[in-house]
Amino acid sequence: MEKILIVEDDASIREELSVLLRANGYQPVSEPPCDLALLDIGLPGESGYEVCRRLRQHSDVPVIFLTARDQPEDELLGFSVGADDYIRKPYHSSVLLARIGRLLKRKNSPVQTVRELTLNLADLTAAYQDQTCELTKNEFKILHYLFQNTGRIIPRIELIEYLWDNQVFIDDNALSVNMTRLRGKLEHLGVQNFVETKRGMGYRL
């Protein structure tokens, strides 16, 4: 049974979510380890953003912010700290369950495909049509992170923090080198302009 972490300070909402999850075959938990996390933002003491940042230091489990905050900057910050989805309260149970199911399916699948390019999580390879190439660990992590955030512009600093976990000796040029090598391998496969550069902003699939 897949475990869903609930971080919510409102006891009634927490119980409501627990009942919903149990009724649909999930096990709600109050602390890691878990298979997916539901986080509120407005928590006493440590904010949901900080909880997400801390979780991302040692885990890549899917994270959904479930919050009453409805400003675009709140949503943008949520994604920037590593969230996979952002749902506003009051939520629709069927929508929440569908988003949970989608993220868990994606997490558990060893193969992900975007625009005919297939990323194999088991052997760190990328394949397009009948061609396959091996990726280095960092090339794979870049592509995997972009796959997980398809359509969203990923700031360079976000990728750097994801790749090197805030190691102070890593400079901006290290990302450029890895991105150039990754693009070269993708072009060798026959995939042109797969990773879009948004000048002054970051990268996007």
C-alpha positions as semicolon CSV with decimal commas, in nm:
position;residue;x (nm);y (nm);z (nm)
1;M;0,000;0,000;0,000
2;E;0,144;0,336;-0,104
3;K;0,207;0,585;0,176
4;I;0,091;0,945;0,145
5;L;0,246;1,200;0,381
6;I;-0,001;1,465;0,503
7;V;0,147;1,788;0,640
8;E;-0,157;1,997;0,737
9;D;-0,213;2,197;1,056
10;D;-0,595;2,202;1,031
11;A;-0,706;1,886;1,211
12;S;-1,041;1,865;1,031
13;I;-0,881;1,887;0,685
14;R;-0,612;1,640;0,790
15;E;-0,877;1,391;0,899
16;E;-1,081;1,453;0,584
17;L;-0,775;1,378;0,369
18;S;-0,692;1,067;0,574
19;V;-1,043;0,928;0,526
20;L;-1,034;1,002;0,152
21;L;-0,695;0,838;0,107
22;R;-0,782;0,526;0,308
23;A;-1,104;0,485;0,110
24;N;-0,902;0,481;-0,210
25;G;-0,635;0,233;-0,107
26;Y;-0,362;0,463;0,028
27;Q;-0,202;0,473;0,372
28;P;-0,187;0,827;0,519
29;V;0,125;0,890;0,731
30;S;0,246;1,185;0,938
31;E;0,618;1,152;0,865
32;P;0,854;1,005;0,604
33;P;0,922;0,762;0,449
34;C;0,642;0,807;0,200
35;D;0,560;0,760;-0,168
36;L;0,403;1,106;-0,212
37;A;0,365;1,417;0,006
38;L;0,068;1,653;0,043
39;L;0,188;1,983;0,192
40;D;0,004;2,290;0,315
41;I;0,201;2,616;0,292
42;G;0,075;2,812;0,592
43;L;0,210;2,594;0,870
44;P;0,301;2,714;1,220
45;G;0,676;2,754;1,259
46;E;0,824;2,603;0,942
47;S;0,641;2,686;0,618
48;G;0,544;2,425;0,362
49;Y;0,811;2,569;0,134
50;E;1,078;2,486;0,392
51;V;0,934;2,137;0,444
52;C;0,955;2,080;0,068
53;R;1,313;2,207;0,049
54;R;1,413;1,979;0,335
55;L;1,238;1,682;0,176
56;R;1,414;1,747;-0,154
57;Q;1,755;1,721;0,014
58;H;1,715;1,345;0,047
59;S;1,412;1,239;-0,156
60;D;1,258;1,277;-0,502
61;V;0,908;1,163;-0,402
62;P;0,628;1,359;-0,573
63;V;0,512;1,665;-0,377
64;I;0,171;1,833;-0,410
65;F;0,105;2,166;-0,242
66;L;-0,256;2,169;-0,121
67;T;-0,321;2,524;-0,005
68;A;-0,568;2,811;0,015
69;R;-0,307;3,051;-0,123
70;D;-0,411;3,158;-0,471
71;Q;-0,153;3,414;-0,580
72;P;0,062;3,332;-0,886
73;E;0,381;3,408;-0,692
74;D;0,286;3,147;-0,430
75;E;0,244;2,884;-0,700
76;L;0,569;2,985;-0,870
77;L;0,759;2,962;-0,543
78;G;0,605;2,621;-0,479
79;F;0,738;2,487;-0,806
80;S;1,076;2,654;-0,754
81;V;1,134;2,466;-0,427
82;G;1,061;2,132;-0,593
83;A;0,685;2,073;-0,596
84;D;0,534;1,857;-0,871
85;D;0,181;2,000;-0,850
86;Y;-0,013;2,282;-0,686
87;I;-0,381;2,246;-0,593
88;R;-0,590;2,522;-0,438
89;K;-0,840;2,470;-0,158
90;P;-1,124;2,398;-0,157
91;Y;-1,016;2,097;-0,362
92;H;-1,229;1,846;-0,552
93;S;-1,166;1,494;-0,425
94;S;-1,176;1,339;-0,772
95;V;-0,924;1,591;-0,907
96;L;-0,689;1,541;-0,613
97;L;-0,704;1,162;-0,648
98;A;-0,641;1,188;-1,023
99;R;-0,334;1,408;-0,965
100;I;-0,204;1,170;-0,697
101;G;-0,255;0,870;-0,924
102;R;-0,079;1,040;-1,216
103;L;0,225;1,135;-1,010
104;L;0,257;0,792;-0,849
105;K;0,230;0,623;-1,188
106;R;0,501;0,849;-1,326
107;K;0,722;0,788;-1,022
108;N;0,688;0,411;-1,042
109;S;0,746;0,382;-1,415
110;P;1,107;0,300;-1,515
111;V;1,049;0,463;-1,855
112;Q;0,929;0,816;-1,933
113;T;0,859;0,959;-2,278
114;V;0,823;1,320;-2,393
115;R;0,781;1,407;-2,762
116;E;0,903;1,060;-2,871
117;L;1,222;1,081;-2,664
118;T;1,228;0,801;-2,406
119;L;1,427;0,823;-2,083
120;N;1,507;0,491;-1,915
121;L;1,555;0,534;-1,540
122;A;1,693;0,184;-1,500
123;D;2,005;0,217;-1,716
124;L;2,046;0,596;-1,761
125;T;1,985;0,594;-2,136
126;A;1,788;0,808;-2,378
127;A;1,628;0,662;-2,689
128;Y;1,472;0,815;-2,999
129;Q;1,321;0,600;-3,274
130;D;1,578;0,320;-3,318
131;Q;1,876;0,502;-3,162
132;T;1,994;0,486;-2,800
133;C;2,268;0,670;-2,612
134;E;2,411;0,647;-2,263
135;L;2,401;0,953;-2,037
136;T;2,631;1,057;-1,756
137;K;2,475;1,093;-1,412
138;N;2,444;1,471;-1,443
139;E;2,316;1,461;-1,802
140;F;2,053;1,211;-1,689
141;K;1,956;1,422;-1,386
142;I;1,913;1,733;-1,603
143;L;1,692;1,553;-1,853
144;H;1,494;1,371;-1,581
145;Y;1,424;1,699;-1,399
146;L;1,309;1,863;-1,721
147;F;1,087;1,560;-1,793
148;Q;0,930;1,599;-1,448
149;N;0,861;1,967;-1,515
150;T;0,755;1,959;-1,881
151;G;0,627;2,296;-2,000
152;R;0,768;2,493;-1,705
153;I;1,072;2,720;-1,735
154;I;1,336;2,586;-1,495
155;P;1,569;2,862;-1,368
156;R;1,939;2,783;-1,399
157;I;1,991;2,823;-1,024
158;E;1,718;2,565;-0,959
159;L;1,895;2,311;-1,181
160;I;2,230;2,387;-1,021
161;E;2,089;2,333;-0,672
162;Y;1,920;2,010;-0,785
163;L;2,236;1,874;-0,947
164;W;2,492;1,969;-0,686
165;D;2,289;2,017;-0,368
166;N;2,416;2,370;-0,293
167;Q;2,785;2,278;-0,310
168;V;2,953;2,618;-0,292
169;F;3,240;2,539;-0,529
170;I;3,012;2,471;-0,826
171;D;2,989;2,764;-1,064
172;D;2,735;2,850;-1,332
173;N;2,966;2,729;-1,609
174;A;2,941;2,368;-1,487
175;L;2,573;2,360;-1,582
176;S;2,647;2,508;-1,925
177;V;2,908;2,238;-1,993
178;N;2,670;1,957;-1,895
179;M;2,383;2,109;-2,094
180;T;2,603;2,144;-2,405
181;R;2,709;1,779;-2,381
182;L;2,349;1,665;-2,327
183;R;2,227;1,862;-2,629
184;G;2,507;1,715;-2,838
185;K;2,398;1,361;-2,749
186;L;2,034;1,440;-2,822
187;E;2,125;1,587;-3,161
188;H;2,330;1,276;-3,234
189;L;2,012;1,075;-3,172
190;G;1,831;1,294;-3,422
191;V;1,643;1,509;-3,169
192;Q;1,674;1,875;-3,264
193;N;1,601;2,172;-3,033
194;F;1,456;1,947;-2,763
195;V;1,566;2,169;-2,472
196;E;1,462;2,531;-2,521
197;T;1,675;2,809;-2,373
198;K;1,478;3,106;-2,240
199;R;1,738;3,381;-2,226
200;G;1,776;3,527;-1,879
201;M;1,524;3,278;-1,740
202;G;1,630;2,915;-1,780
203;Y;1,538;2,601;-1,974
204;R;1,215;2,435;-2,082
205;L;1,096;2,126;-2,267
